[in-house]
Amino acid sequence: MANDLEKMSTQELEALLRADFDREEGEDPALVEAALEELLRRERESLPDVGESWERFCREYRPEAEAPARPARKKLLRVCLLAAAIACLMSVTAFAAVYQMWVQPGPESPEEYRIWDSDGQQQWVTRQPSLELDFSTAPEGNDYFFAPGWLPEEPSHSSSMEDAILYEQKKTGADYADYGVTPEEAEGLYGYMTYEDVDRGVLYQISLQSPSELYQQTYVLGYEGAQVEIVMDETRDGLRQLRLSLDSTGTETGQREPDNWAQRTNYVLLYNEQEGWLLRVQGTLDLESLARIAGDIRVFRSEHISRYVDNGQRMVSMDVGLG
């Protein structure tokens, strides 16, 4: 076990500990203790006061709480050790990120990716995307949903939190209480929303990916030589904002669209480096309008924990109309 932990990056160890904390009860106390020891060994600093560590942990990771309430007794030792370890790791950089998003150009030559097709079957595809996004998230964590604010048009299609709960209820028996909401609250929260028009195309698509959905996935944008411009890439208070503009003019993808609306699309991505969720607002609207939509969205963290299931898929397309 120790050798495996030594091979893991510090970010991966932090993600493992945060996933354990998000569970009501840790599944492997020995693994948690070993991960803590490895983090502390790397830091080689004495542990700070446990009370101060817990309060700092609450400020950084539970900003929605009015006061840093103490955990149940049987989780107290594990939580305090986790708080102390994270406080040590954050001592050098006051606002150190727990999760990361890496943005890089696509491969120089086509590569094989495994995806799910429209019939629900897995298949290998050869693609050469223009841009790739990778994430250092945990294999499990809270499910997140959003409440929209300003929208230029009412959505033509949406998937609500209520839909997600009813689907999960059939599989595992999970109920509204497991998500920490009432049926009325679930109706106003969403995981996906879009407005599509025959003449104007997809004006906007809004989706929110929870940490477990990003785990071991590569999000790609642009095919067949499409040009991707990074208009903005900045981070404020642990929230990274990425604005992208895609030009598919002259590519096979662009030529397949007779109305020409899908040749130019825009993207506003918000990635929370402390909680690990990704908000995507994309479409044929201009960047300012998409940014206004994104800026008026409230993100909600549910109490339900989802776990990554390896289905073999490694690529998720962000192209409007393709992913």
Coordinates of N, CA and C in Angstrom, one line a residue, residues 21 23-25 50-51 53-55 57-58 62 67-83:
F21 N -13.6 12.0 3.1 CA -14.3 12.9 4.0 C -15.7 13.1 3.6
R23 N -17.7 11.1 2.4 CA -18.5 9.9 2.8 C -18.9 10.1 4.2
E24 N -20.1 9.6 4.6 CA -20.5 9.6 6.0 C -19.5 8.8 6.9
E25 N -19.1 7.6 6.4 CA -18.1 6.8 7.0 C -17.0 6.4 6.0
V50 N -4.8 21.4 16.3 CA -5.9 20.7 15.7 C -7.2 21.5 15.6
G51 N -7.5 22.3 16.6 CA -8.6 23.2 16.6 C -8.5 24.2 15.4
S53 N -6.7 23.9 12.8 CA -6.8 23.2 11.5 C -8.2 22.9 11.1
W54 N -9.0 22.5 12.1 CA -10.4 22.2 11.8 C -11.2 23.5 11.3
E55 N -10.9 24.6 12.0 CA -11.6 25.8 11.6 C -11.1 26.3 10.2
F57 N -10.0 24.3 7.9 CA -10.6 23.4 6.9 C -12.0 23.8 6.6
C58 N -12.8 24.2 7.6 CA -14.2 24.6 7.3 C -14.2 25.8 6.5
R62 N -15.8 24.3 3.4 CA -17.2 24.4 3.7 C -17.7 25.8 3.8
A67 N -21.1 28.4 10.5 CA -20.1 28.3 11.6 C -19.5 26.9 11.4
P68 N -18.2 26.7 11.8 CA -17.5 25.4 11.7 C -18.0 24.4 12.7
A69 N -19.2 23.8 12.4 CA -19.7 22.9 13.4 C -18.8 21.6 13.5
R70 N -18.7 21.1 14.7 CA -17.9 19.9 14.9 C -18.5 18.7 14.4
P71 N -17.7 17.8 13.8 CA -18.3 16.5 13.3 C -18.6 15.5 14.4
A72 N -19.3 14.5 14.0 CA -19.6 13.4 15.0 C -18.4 12.8 15.6
R73 N -18.5 12.3 16.8 CA -17.3 11.8 17.5 C -16.5 10.8 16.7
K74 N -17.2 9.8 16.1 CA -16.5 8.7 15.4 C -15.8 9.2 14.2
K75 N -16.1 10.4 13.7 CA -15.3 10.9 12.6 C -14.3 11.9 13.0
L76 N -14.3 12.3 14.2 CA -13.5 13.5 14.7 C -12.0 13.3 14.4
L77 N -11.5 12.1 14.8 CA -10.0 11.9 14.7 C -9.7 12.0 13.2
R78 N -10.4 11.3 12.3 CA -10.1 11.3 10.9 C -10.2 12.6 10.3
V79 N -11.2 13.4 10.7 CA -11.4 14.7 10.1 C -10.3 15.7 10.6
C80 N -9.9 15.6 11.9 CA -8.9 16.5 12.4 C -7.6 16.2 11.8
L81 N -7.2 14.9 11.6 CA -6.0 14.6 10.9 C -6.0 15.1 9.5
L82 N -7.1 15.0 8.8 CA -7.3 15.5 7.4 C -7.1 17.0 7.4
A83 N -7.8 17.7 8.4 CA -7.7 19.1 8.4 C -6.2 19.6 8.6

